[in-house]
Structures are given as structure tokens and as C-alpha cells.
Short mmCIF file of C-alpha atoms and ligand atoms in Angstrom, two decimals:
data_model
loop_
_atom_site.label_atom_id
_atom_site.label_comp_id
_atom_site.label_asym_id
_atom_site.label_seq_id
_atom_site.Cartn_x
_atom_site.Cartn_y
_atom_site.Cartn_z
CA MET H 1 -0.02 0.00 0.02
CA LYS H 2 1.16 3.55 -0.66
CA THR H 3 -0.09 6.66 1.09
CA GLN H 4 1.08 10.14 1.99
CA VAL H 5 0.68 10.09 5.79
CA CYS H 6 0.58 6.75 7.75
CA ILE H 7 -0.96 7.34 11.16
CA ILE H 8 -0.25 4.80 13.91
CA GLY H 9 -3.11 4.83 16.45
CA GLY H 10 -6.96 5.10 15.98
CA GLY H 11 -7.74 7.09 19.11
CA PRO H 12 -9.00 10.68 19.00
CA SER H 13 -5.60 12.08 17.90
CA GLY H 14 -5.05 9.78 14.93
CA LEU H 15 -8.69 9.87 13.76
CA LEU H 16 -8.97 13.67 14.03
CA LEU H 17 -5.79 14.22 11.98
CA SER H 18 -6.79 11.65 9.43
CA GLN H 19 -10.19 13.33 9.00
CA LEU H 20 -8.78 16.87 8.73
CA LEU H 21 -6.10 15.83 6.22
CA HIS H 22 -8.57 13.90 4.13
CA LEU H 23 -10.75 17.02 3.73
CA LYS H 24 -7.66 18.77 2.34
CA GLY H 25 -7.09 15.98 -0.19
CA ILE H 26 -4.09 14.46 1.75
CA ALA H 27 -4.08 10.65 1.70
CA THR H 28 -3.82 8.93 5.03
CA ILE H 29 -4.20 5.44 6.53
CA VAL H 30 -4.79 4.78 10.25
CA LEU H 31 -3.40 1.58 11.80
CA GLU H 32 -5.13 0.69 15.09
CA ARG H 33 -4.01 -2.23 17.28
CA GLN H 34 -7.46 -2.79 18.81
CA SER H 35 -10.91 -3.39 17.50
CA ARG H 36 -13.25 -0.35 17.13
CA ASN H 37 -15.43 -1.59 19.96
CA TYR H 38 -12.45 -1.92 22.30
CA VAL H 39 -11.47 1.63 21.53
CA LEU H 40 -15.00 2.89 22.11
CA GLY H 41 -15.19 0.99 25.35
CA ARG H 42 -12.58 3.18 27.03
CA ILE H 43 -14.06 5.85 29.33
CA ARG H 44 -11.76 8.89 29.47
CA ALA H 45 -12.00 12.60 29.04
CA GLY H 46 -15.13 14.59 29.53
CA VAL H 47 -14.29 18.32 29.01
CA LEU H 48 -13.43 19.92 25.64
CA GLU H 49 -11.73 23.21 25.20
CA SER H 50 -13.23 25.52 22.55
CA GLY H 51 -10.17 24.95 20.44
CA PHE H 52 -10.76 21.19 20.36
CA ALA H 53 -14.51 21.71 19.63
CA GLY H 54 -13.56 24.05 16.80
CA LEU H 55 -11.36 21.36 15.21
CA MET H 56 -14.14 18.88 15.48
CA ARG H 57 -16.38 21.28 13.55
CA GLU H 58 -13.70 21.91 10.92
CA ALA H 59 -13.44 18.18 10.56
CA GLN H 60 -17.28 18.08 9.82
CA CYS H 61 -17.66 16.06 13.03
CA GLY H 62 -19.23 18.75 15.36
CA GLU H 63 -22.94 18.27 14.64
CA ARG H 64 -23.81 15.78 17.38
CA MET H 65 -21.22 17.38 19.74
CA ASP H 66 -23.03 20.73 19.40
CA ARG H 67 -26.43 19.06 19.73
CA GLU H 68 -25.68 16.85 22.71
CA GLY H 69 -22.72 18.51 24.41
CA GLU H 70 -23.30 20.85 27.34
CA VAL H 71 -21.78 24.33 27.42
CA HIS H 72 -20.39 24.98 30.89
CA HIS H 73 -19.57 28.53 32.11
CA GLY H 74 -18.05 27.54 35.47
CA PHE H 75 -17.33 24.82 38.05
CA TYR H 76 -17.14 24.52 41.88
CA ILE H 77 -14.34 23.85 44.21
CA ALA H 78 -15.42 22.37 47.59
CA HIS H 79 -12.76 22.80 50.25
CA HIS H 80 -12.42 23.32 54.05
CA GLY H 81 -16.15 23.40 54.57
CA ARG H 82 -16.86 25.93 51.79
CA THR H 83 -17.92 25.53 48.15
CA ASP H 84 -16.72 28.34 45.88
CA ARG H 85 -17.46 28.72 42.16
CA ILE H 86 -14.96 29.62 39.48
CA ASP H 87 -16.85 31.74 36.87
CA LEU H 88 -14.93 30.63 33.75
CA THR H 89 -16.86 32.90 31.43
CA LYS H 90 -16.37 36.05 33.63
CA TYR H 91 -12.67 35.36 34.14
CA SER H 92 -11.80 34.16 30.66
CA GLY H 93 -13.23 37.11 28.71
CA GLY H 94 -16.41 35.24 27.69
CA GLN H 95 -15.23 31.72 27.03
CA SER H 96 -16.64 28.42 28.19
CA VAL H 97 -15.93 24.63 27.84
CA LEU H 98 -18.00 21.89 26.32
CA VAL H 99 -18.92 18.75 28.38
CA TYR H 100 -18.95 15.89 25.78
CA GLY H 101 -17.21 12.56 26.45
CA GLN H 102 -14.12 11.34 24.59
CA THR H 103 -16.00 8.17 23.81
CA GLU H 104 -18.58 10.20 21.80
CA VAL H 105 -15.80 12.26 20.21
CA THR H 106 -14.13 9.01 19.04
CA ARG H 107 -17.46 7.58 17.80
CA ASP H 108 -18.17 10.70 15.80
CA LEU H 109 -14.72 10.55 14.25
CA TYR H 110 -15.06 6.88 13.36
CA GLU H 111 -18.39 7.56 11.62
CA ALA H 112 -16.90 10.54 9.77
CA ARG H 113 -13.98 8.43 8.52
CA GLU H 114 -16.47 5.82 7.34
CA ARG H 115 -18.65 8.38 5.52
CA LEU H 116 -15.59 9.63 3.61
CA GLY H 117 -14.33 6.19 2.90
CA GLY H 118 -11.22 6.76 5.09
CA GLN H 119 -8.86 3.85 5.53
CA VAL H 120 -8.86 2.76 9.20
CA VAL H 121 -7.36 -0.73 9.81
CA HIS H 122 -8.29 -2.35 13.07
CA ASN H 123 -6.56 -5.26 14.78
CA ALA H 124 -3.30 -4.18 13.07
CA ALA H 125 -0.64 -6.17 15.00
CA ASP H 126 3.09 -5.71 15.32
CA VAL H 127 3.00 -2.21 13.80
CA LYS H 128 6.55 -1.00 13.22
CA PRO H 129 7.88 2.21 11.51
CA HIS H 130 11.05 1.89 9.42
CA ASP H 131 13.68 4.17 7.75
CA LEU H 132 12.38 7.23 9.54
CA MET H 133 15.54 9.24 8.73
CA SER H 134 15.07 8.58 4.92
CA ASP H 135 12.86 10.21 2.41
CA THR H 136 11.05 6.90 1.90
CA PRO H 137 9.85 5.67 5.31
CA PHE H 138 7.56 2.79 5.60
CA VAL H 139 5.44 0.92 8.16
CA THR H 140 4.96 -2.78 8.56
CA TYR H 141 2.29 -4.69 10.40
CA THR H 142 0.36 -7.98 10.33
CA HIS H 143 -3.41 -8.22 9.75
CA ASN H 144 -5.29 -11.52 9.94
CA GLY H 145 -1.85 -13.11 10.16
CA GLN H 146 -0.77 -11.66 6.85
CA PRO H 147 2.30 -9.33 6.67
CA GLN H 148 1.53 -5.90 5.35
CA ARG H 149 3.59 -2.86 4.35
CA VAL H 150 2.60 0.83 3.89
CA ASP H 151 5.00 3.05 1.95
CA CYS H 152 4.46 6.65 2.90
CA GLU H 153 6.05 10.17 3.04
CA TYR H 154 5.36 10.84 6.75
CA VAL H 155 4.54 8.69 9.87
CA VAL H 156 2.49 10.15 12.68
CA GLY H 157 2.78 8.41 16.07
CA ALA H 158 -0.74 8.89 17.64
CA ASP H 159 -0.44 5.56 19.48
CA GLY H 160 -0.71 6.75 23.10
CA PHE H 161 1.61 6.37 26.05
CA HIS H 162 2.20 2.63 25.48
CA GLY H 163 2.64 2.84 21.75
CA VAL H 164 5.51 1.89 19.47
CA SER H 165 6.26 5.30 17.98
CA ARG H 166 8.07 7.02 20.79
CA GLN H 167 10.08 3.80 21.23
CA SER H 168 11.35 4.24 17.60
CA ILE H 169 13.24 7.39 18.64
CA PRO H 170 16.78 6.43 19.62
CA LYS H 171 17.45 6.75 23.40
CA ASP H 172 20.30 9.15 22.87
CA VAL H 173 17.93 11.48 20.98
CA LEU H 174 14.95 11.30 23.22
CA ARG H 175 14.69 13.42 26.40
CA GLU H 176 12.04 12.42 28.90
CA TYR H 177 10.62 14.39 31.89
CA GLU H 178 8.29 12.66 34.39
CA ARG H 179 6.58 12.94 37.67
CA VAL H 180 4.55 10.03 39.00
CA TYR H 181 1.93 10.92 41.70
CA PRO H 182 1.50 8.68 44.76
CA PHE H 183 -2.22 8.02 44.04
CA GLY H 184 -4.74 7.30 41.26
CA TRP H 185 -8.36 8.13 40.33
CA LEU H 186 -11.03 5.45 40.80
CA GLY H 187 -13.68 6.45 38.26
CA VAL H 188 -17.34 5.26 38.03
CA LEU H 189 -19.85 5.85 35.23
CA SER H 190 -23.49 5.46 36.25
CA ARG H 191 -26.83 6.02 34.51
CA THR H 192 -27.90 8.47 37.19
CA LYS H 193 -28.91 12.16 37.16
CA PRO H 194 -25.78 14.24 37.82
CA VAL H 195 -25.67 15.60 41.36
CA SER H 196 -24.82 19.13 40.14
CA PRO H 197 -25.37 21.03 36.96
CA GLU H 198 -21.63 22.04 36.92
CA LEU H 199 -18.58 20.04 37.90
CA ILE H 200 -17.59 19.84 41.50
CA TYR H 201 -13.85 19.33 42.37
CA ALA H 202 -13.44 18.49 46.04
CA ASN H 203 -10.32 18.93 48.21
CA HIS H 204 -11.16 16.79 51.27
CA GLU H 205 -9.00 15.58 54.20
CA ARG H 206 -9.84 11.97 53.08
CA GLY H 207 -8.71 12.76 49.54
CA PHE H 208 -9.80 14.29 46.26
CA ALA H 209 -13.20 13.72 44.60
CA LEU H 210 -14.80 14.97 41.36
CA CYS H 211 -18.42 15.04 40.29
CA SER H 212 -18.69 15.28 36.55
CA LEU H 213 -21.17 14.11 33.91
CA ARG H 214 -21.74 12.93 30.34
CA SER H 215 -25.37 13.98 29.96
CA GLN H 216 -28.39 14.70 32.17
CA VAL H 217 -28.88 10.94 32.61
CA MET H 218 -25.20 9.84 32.77
CA SER H 219 -22.87 10.78 35.61
CA ARG H 220 -19.06 10.38 35.99
CA TYR H 221 -17.54 10.42 39.45
CA TYR H 222 -13.88 10.01 40.74
CA VAL H 223 -12.25 9.53 44.12
CA GLN H 224 -8.56 9.63 44.82
CA VAL H 225 -7.23 6.18 45.84
CA PRO H 226 -3.88 4.72 46.84
CA LEU H 227 -1.81 3.30 43.91
CA THR H 228 -2.15 -0.11 45.53
CA ASP H 229 -5.92 -0.20 45.13
CA LYS H 230 -7.51 -2.30 42.37
CA ALA H 231 -10.92 -1.36 40.90
CA ASP H 232 -12.27 -4.81 41.94
CA ASP H 233 -11.38 -3.89 45.53
CA TRP H 234 -14.20 -1.34 45.42
CA SER H 235 -17.84 -2.44 45.53
CA ASP H 236 -20.35 0.08 44.23
CA ALA H 237 -21.65 0.58 47.81
CA ALA H 238 -18.11 1.32 49.05
CA PHE H 239 -17.53 3.82 46.27
CA TRP H 240 -20.79 5.75 46.80
CA ALA H 241 -20.16 5.83 50.56
CA GLU H 242 -16.64 7.22 50.08
CA LEU H 243 -17.72 9.75 47.52
CA LYS H 244 -20.47 11.03 49.84
CA ARG H 245 -17.88 11.43 52.78
CA ARG H 246 -15.83 13.72 50.51
CA LEU H 247 -18.67 15.94 49.33
CA PRO H 248 -20.40 18.90 51.09
CA GLY H 249 -23.33 17.63 53.16
CA ASP H 250 -26.04 19.13 51.01
CA VAL H 251 -24.50 17.72 47.84
CA ALA H 252 -24.02 14.22 49.44
CA ALA H 253 -27.65 14.30 50.45
CA ASN H 254 -28.82 14.81 46.83
CA LEU H 255 -26.40 12.29 45.31
CA MET H 256 -28.31 9.80 43.16
CA ILE H 257 -26.57 6.37 43.26
CA GLY H 258 -26.94 3.43 40.94
CA PRO H 259 -25.08 0.48 39.48
CA SER H 260 -21.65 1.26 37.97
CA ILE H 261 -21.58 0.63 34.24
CA GLU H 262 -17.83 1.20 34.20
CA LYS H 263 -15.35 1.30 37.02
CA SER H 264 -11.57 1.80 36.58
CA ILE H 265 -8.51 3.17 38.18
CA ALA H 266 -6.17 5.64 36.26
CA PRO H 267 -2.75 6.24 37.60
CA LEU H 268 -1.73 9.88 37.61
CA ARG H 269 1.53 11.00 35.99
CA SER H 270 3.01 14.05 34.31
CA TYR H 271 5.16 13.12 31.35
CA VAL H 272 6.78 14.86 28.38
CA ALA H 273 9.00 13.34 25.64
CA GLU H 274 11.15 15.65 23.52
CA PRO H 275 11.58 16.16 20.66
CA MET H 276 8.16 15.38 19.08
CA ARG H 277 9.76 14.78 15.72
CA TYR H 278 12.46 12.32 14.48
CA GLY H 279 13.09 12.56 10.76
CA ARG H 280 9.80 11.69 9.05
CA LEU H 281 8.09 10.62 12.31
CA PHE H 282 5.89 13.14 14.23
CA LEU H 283 4.49 12.33 17.68
CA ALA H 284 1.01 13.66 18.66
CA GLY H 285 -1.17 13.24 21.74
CA ASP H 286 -0.52 10.77 24.52
CA SER H 287 2.45 9.21 22.63
CA ALA H 288 4.44 12.34 23.59
CA HIS H 289 2.80 13.59 26.81
CA ILE H 290 0.54 12.66 29.67
CA VAL H 291 -0.99 14.88 32.35
CA PRO H 292 -2.95 14.07 35.53
CA PRO H 293 -6.62 14.55 34.51
CA THR H 294 -7.25 17.18 37.24
CA GLY H 295 -7.09 20.04 34.70
CA ALA H 296 -8.92 18.22 31.89
CA LYS H 297 -5.85 18.82 29.67
CA GLY H 298 -5.17 15.26 28.36
CA LEU H 299 -7.34 15.13 25.27
CA ASN H 300 -7.18 18.93 24.90
CA SER H 301 -3.37 18.81 24.69
CA ALA H 302 -3.69 16.26 21.87
CA GLY H 303 -5.94 18.79 20.17
CA SER H 304 -3.26 21.48 19.86
CA ASP H 305 -0.72 18.93 18.61
CA ILE H 306 -3.26 17.98 15.85
CA TYR H 307 -3.91 21.60 15.05
CA TYR H 308 -0.22 22.38 14.50
CA LEU H 309 0.50 19.15 12.65
CA TYR H 310 -2.59 19.48 10.42
CA HIS H 311 -1.60 23.03 9.34
CA ALA H 312 2.00 22.02 8.81
CA MET H 313 1.04 19.08 6.57
CA VAL H 314 -1.22 21.36 4.52
CA GLU H 315 1.53 23.89 4.24
CA HIS H 316 3.88 21.21 2.93
CA TYR H 317 1.47 19.54 0.45
CA SER H 318 -0.29 22.68 -0.79
CA ARG H 319 2.51 25.28 -0.77
CA GLY H 320 5.71 23.13 -0.73
CA SER H 321 6.88 24.80 2.39
CA ASP H 322 8.36 22.74 5.26
CA ALA H 323 8.68 25.68 7.66
CA GLU H 324 5.77 24.69 9.89
CA LEU H 325 6.85 20.96 9.91
CA ASP H 326 10.28 22.07 11.00
CA ALA H 327 8.71 24.25 13.76
CA TYR H 328 6.20 21.54 14.85
CA SER H 329 8.04 20.07 17.84
CA GLN H 330 9.02 23.39 19.35
CA LYS H 331 5.60 24.92 18.84
CA ALA H 332 3.65 21.91 20.20
CA LEU H 333 5.93 21.66 23.21
CA ALA H 334 5.61 25.30 24.13
CA ARG H 335 1.78 24.79 24.66
CA ILE H 336 2.20 21.26 26.12
CA TRP H 337 4.45 22.55 28.90
CA LYS H 338 1.88 25.16 29.88
CA ALA H 339 -0.80 22.42 30.08
CA GLN H 340 1.66 20.36 32.18
CA ARG H 341 2.16 23.30 34.58
CA PHE H 342 -1.53 23.92 34.98
CA SER H 343 -2.31 20.14 35.40
CA TRP H 344 0.44 19.80 38.00
CA TRP H 345 -0.78 22.98 39.83
CA MET H 346 -4.46 21.85 39.88
CA THR H 347 -3.36 18.41 41.11
CA SER H 348 -1.17 19.94 43.81
CA LEU H 349 -4.00 22.15 44.92
CA LEU H 350 -6.79 19.58 45.25
CA HIS H 351 -5.27 16.23 46.32
CA LYS H 352 -4.07 14.79 49.63
CA PHE H 353 -0.41 14.10 49.40
CA PRO H 354 0.39 11.26 51.88
CA ASP H 355 3.89 12.65 52.53
CA ASN H 356 2.94 16.32 52.82
CA SER H 357 4.35 18.10 55.91
CA GLU H 358 2.05 20.19 58.05
CA PHE H 359 3.64 23.26 56.41
CA GLN H 360 2.66 21.92 52.96
CA VAL H 361 -0.83 21.23 54.09
CA ARG H 362 -1.13 24.84 55.26
CA LEU H 363 0.37 26.10 51.97
CA GLN H 364 -2.33 24.19 50.06
CA GLN H 365 -5.06 25.68 52.20
CA THR H 366 -3.52 29.13 51.72
CA ASP H 367 -3.41 28.59 47.93
CA LEU H 368 -7.11 27.92 47.93
CA ASN H 369 -7.89 30.88 50.18
CA TYR H 370 -5.71 33.13 48.00
CA LEU H 371 -7.40 31.80 44.88
CA PHE H 372 -10.87 32.85 45.95
CA SER H 373 -9.73 36.22 47.35
CA SER H 374 -8.03 37.28 44.08
CA ASP H 375 -9.58 38.12 40.69
CA ALA H 376 -6.12 37.86 39.17
CA ALA H 377 -5.66 34.22 40.52
CA GLN H 378 -9.16 33.24 39.25
CA ARG H 379 -8.39 34.80 35.78
CA SER H 380 -5.21 32.71 35.64
CA LEU H 381 -7.07 29.48 36.50
CA ALA H 382 -9.95 30.27 34.07
CA GLU H 383 -7.73 31.13 31.05
CA ASN H 384 -5.87 27.88 31.49
CA TYR H 385 -8.99 25.71 32.08
CA VAL H 386 -10.84 27.09 29.02
CA GLY H 387 -7.62 26.54 27.03
CA LEU H 388 -4.77 28.83 26.10
CA PRO H 389 -4.71 29.98 22.46
CA TYR H 390 -3.29 27.58 19.84
P1 FAS K 401 -5.08 7.27 22.96
O1 FAS K 401 -4.25 6.44 23.98
O2 FAS K 401 -6.41 7.63 23.26
O3 FAS K 401 -5.11 6.45 21.54
C1 FAS K 401 -3.93 5.74 21.05
C2 FAS K 401 -4.42 4.60 20.29
O4 FAS K 401 -3.30 3.93 19.72
C3 FAS K 401 -5.21 3.58 21.04
O5 FAS K 401 -6.48 3.29 20.45
C4 FAS K 401 -4.33 2.33 21.06
O6 FAS K 401 -5.10 1.10 20.97
C5 FAS K 401 -3.53 2.54 19.79
N1 FAS K 401 -2.20 1.91 19.80
C6 FAS K 401 -1.35 1.79 20.90
N2 FAS K 401 -0.17 1.16 20.46
C7 FAS K 401 -0.42 0.82 19.20
C8 FAS K 401 0.42 0.13 18.26
N3 FAS K 401 1.64 -0.30 18.64
N4 FAS K 401 -0.04 -0.07 17.02
C9 FAS K 401 -1.25 0.47 16.69
N5 FAS K 401 -2.06 1.09 17.49
C10 FAS K 401 -1.61 1.24 18.76
N6 FAS K 401 -7.96 13.10 29.68
C11 FAS K 401 -8.79 14.08 30.22
O7 FAS K 401 -8.80 15.20 29.71
N7 FAS K 401 -9.72 13.75 31.28
C12 FAS K 401 -9.75 12.52 31.81
O8 FAS K 401 -10.50 12.23 32.71
C13 FAS K 401 -8.87 11.44 31.35
N8 FAS K 401 -8.91 10.18 31.86
C14 FAS K 401 -8.02 9.25 31.33
C15 FAS K 401 -8.07 7.97 31.81
C16 FAS K 401 -7.16 6.94 31.37
C17 FAS K 401 -7.17 5.56 31.90
C18 FAS K 401 -6.23 7.37 30.34
C19 FAS K 401 -5.25 6.31 29.80
C20 FAS K 401 -6.22 8.57 29.79
C21 FAS K 401 -7.19 9.62 30.35
N9 FAS K 401 -7.21 10.90 29.84
C22 FAS K 401 -8.04 11.87 30.30
C23 FAS K 401 -6.26 11.30 28.73
C24 FAS K 401 -6.89 10.74 27.48
O9 FAS K 401 -8.10 11.40 27.27
C25 FAS K 401 -5.84 11.04 26.38
O10 FAS K 401 -5.41 12.38 26.43
C26 FAS K 401 -6.46 10.79 25.05
O11 FAS K 401 -6.91 9.47 25.04
C27 FAS K 401 -5.31 11.00 23.98
O12 FAS K 401 -5.67 10.59 22.82
P2 FAS K 401 -4.69 9.84 21.84
O13 FAS K 401 -3.42 10.67 21.74
O14 FAS K 401 -5.40 9.50 20.63
O15 FAS K 401 -4.18 8.51 22.61
C1 PHB K 402 -14.54 13.68 33.26
O1 PHB K 402 -15.68 14.08 33.17
O2 PHB K 402 -14.16 12.53 32.97
C2 PHB K 402 -13.54 14.69 33.77
C3 PHB K 402 -13.82 16.02 33.91
C4 PHB K 402 -12.94 16.96 34.33
C5 PHB K 402 -11.69 16.52 34.68
C6 PHB K 402 -11.30 15.16 34.57
C7 PHB K 402 -12.21 14.24 34.10
O3 PHB K 402 -10.70 17.44 35.12
#
């Protein structure tokens, strides 16, 4: 097979880039290790920045998102017996976020690829990029036991944190930066009415909790748990009881509980790999960076990578200029590191760190008191949460 851009990974990053390039007449193929249902079975992000939503619309995938997604103008932080609201719209100069699950984003992208006859290969095993430093890179894989080869001009590694692409960059070229947090998030999805019309982030002495949603009949809740916990250790009853303990009394009293339809634990880490380019290979999304989900920046950071790479590829193929391709890694990393900073800060602000000294505990409390006493501090939080400009 021959194509212009071979994309490894059929998650939101790979599918969005493939769809955007296709609309500009640039040929792509997406190689996805799992089945479509497996990819759609993952429950992940829930909040979209306006930049990401704009890319979905440009990709002709925004119709259901705009119909079913909820525009949110603020969220709550419950802490030290108080519940304060961050007015995102007031403090970000009129912006908002869209609450629409990553699962639905991915479903919309799959359906759009199908409508356009896009090439998405599922169950692609042993995917491996070759000759990345040449002008004729290629990718091999096996499908239904048959060896396959894709000759291409560029390879995009959109294969997530555990993918093969980042591993294809030599160790003496790759620089990695990482912080692993001493806790994880136990998440539950339930067909229940959300307890609050807006998200509630809770800083509690027992640990962090988050009340989110997917729709008015589908709720998404999280509690911070030790890294040693397993999702199976938690019965539904134990989860709901712990969540209630960490929420303000009036909220806990109104919490509608029900059977979990998904329950999983996500470890929390901050991670960046540099550079995001090696010859004809470009990394995008979780293959190059991971954030703790506290700031809702994971999927949204993938969005800005895709925006830069999409425009760089169009520049190359339509105007023969490689300036934006050459600038991609530096440009993407500049925004990635700001999302890293914000995600680390929100995580430090809201979680219980087992090894924190009394001094650090008081600093965290002071950080929250300062936040809600300062318009400047709330403007800073709001402009980062709605998404810094691409
Ligand atoms: P993805 O990991 O989504 O997609 C990569 C794809 O590549 C996968 O489908 C994988 O099967 C495929 N792949 C991997 N190796 C391959 C190979 N060798 N060959 C072919 N295909 C291969 N973000 C938030 O904003 N909020 C959240 O609450 C949140 N929760 C999360 C919970 C978990 C458990 C995880 C892992 C992430 C979470 N994230 C969250 C971040 C998440 O939303 C990512 O940012 C988002 O999935 C990034 O999309 P992709 O870059 O497409 O990577
Ligand atoms: C979610 O709804 O899954 C969600 C929302 C906000 C976050 C993290 C996760 O910061």
C-alpha cells in the first residue's frame, strides 16, 4: 500500500488528524491495534476546550457534539467546609468549555471516517515504523496473520503512552521528563442524574473527589485512591459511601446512586517526551505527553498537537513549504508545557499528598484561600482551564 501520511493509532488524535487531512485531499491510513469496539469501550476525558471543539467542527464532526454537548460557564471547588465557584466565562473574557465525552468524540470521528471512505485498519498487529531518517519511510504490520507494508512520506505516532512510535526514537535522541503521583483516580460511570449542573472538584481531608457528567442521565464520578488499590477492591456501595464522605453535606444528600456501568483506576503521571519529531516521524497526543486529569488537559493537549500538525502538513502539500513541519516540535511543546504546569498545579491544589508536611498542608489551604480572594488568581485559572490559544 502507498499513502502520504501513515498514522499509527486510531484514538482521537489519529482519527482527528486523518479526517482533517482527508478534507484537504491528503491521503492517510490509520493503523489501530485494537478493535473499534475496544477503543470505544474506554471511558476517558469529559471536557473539551473551545479549540478542540472548533477542530471537530472543521473536521465536519461537530454536529452531534453541538447538539448533545453541554456548554459550561463555570465549576465549583469544595474545600475546608466551603464551596466556591470559578466563573470561567467572567474570568476568561467570555469563553466556556463543552462537556462531551471522549468516547462520543471518538465515535463521531469513526463515523466520519467511514462516511468519507477513510482507511482505518483495526486489529493491526506488530506495527513498526522503518527508515524514519530517509525520504522513503515505511510501516509494517500484520493483519489476519498476513504481513503488510505501507510506503508513505510521513509517519504520525498517535499511538498513546504505551505505543510503538516513541520507542522508535533512539534513546540518545529522546529526552524524557516525568513525575509520578502517589495516588490514582477510581472512576465510576453510572446512569444516574448528575448531582450538580456544573462540575464539583473536592479537596477533602480523606482525599480528592470529582463530580462530573456525560449527559443529564449519565454521571461520571472519581475519588482519589492509593496506587495499591484495584478497581475490583471497590464495591459500588463502598464507592458511593466514600464519595459522599468527601462531598459537602447538601451535595451528598442529593447524590443519586446506581449500578456502575464502568469502574476503573487511572494512575496519575506528568510526562513529556522531547523532541516530538524524528526525521519523518511526528508524535502527537499521549504518545508524547501525559497529564494528571485534574485540569482536563489530556485530550485537549492532543488537540493542539493535531492543530499544528494538520496546518504544517497542509503547508507542505499545498505550498511546498516545510517551515511549519520544521517548527512543529518546538511549537507543540511550548503549549504542552503550559498544560503540564496547569495540570500539576491543579493536582497539587486539590489532592491529599500522603507525605505532605504540616507546612505543605497549610500552603495548600492558603493557595485555595488566595485563589478565591483574588480576581487575578481566578483569571489565571480560568484562562488555563478554557484553554490557552493555539
Ligand atoms: P489514545 O491512547 O487515546 O489512543 C492511542 C491509540 O493507539 C489507542 O487506540 C491504542 O489502542 C492505539 N495503539 C497503541 N499502541 C499501538 C500500536 N503499537 N499499534 C497500533 N495502535 C496502537 N484526559 C482528560 O482530559 N480527562 C480524563 O478524565 C482522562 N482520563 C483518562 C483515563 C485513562 C485511563 C487514560 C489512559 C487517559 C485519560 N485521559 C483523560 C487522557 C486521554 O483522554 C488522552 O489524552 C487521550 O486518550 C489522548 O488521545 P490519543 O493521543 O489519541 O491517545
Ligand atoms: C470527566 O468528566 O471525566 C472529567 C472532567 C474533568 C476533569 C477530569 C475528568 O478534570
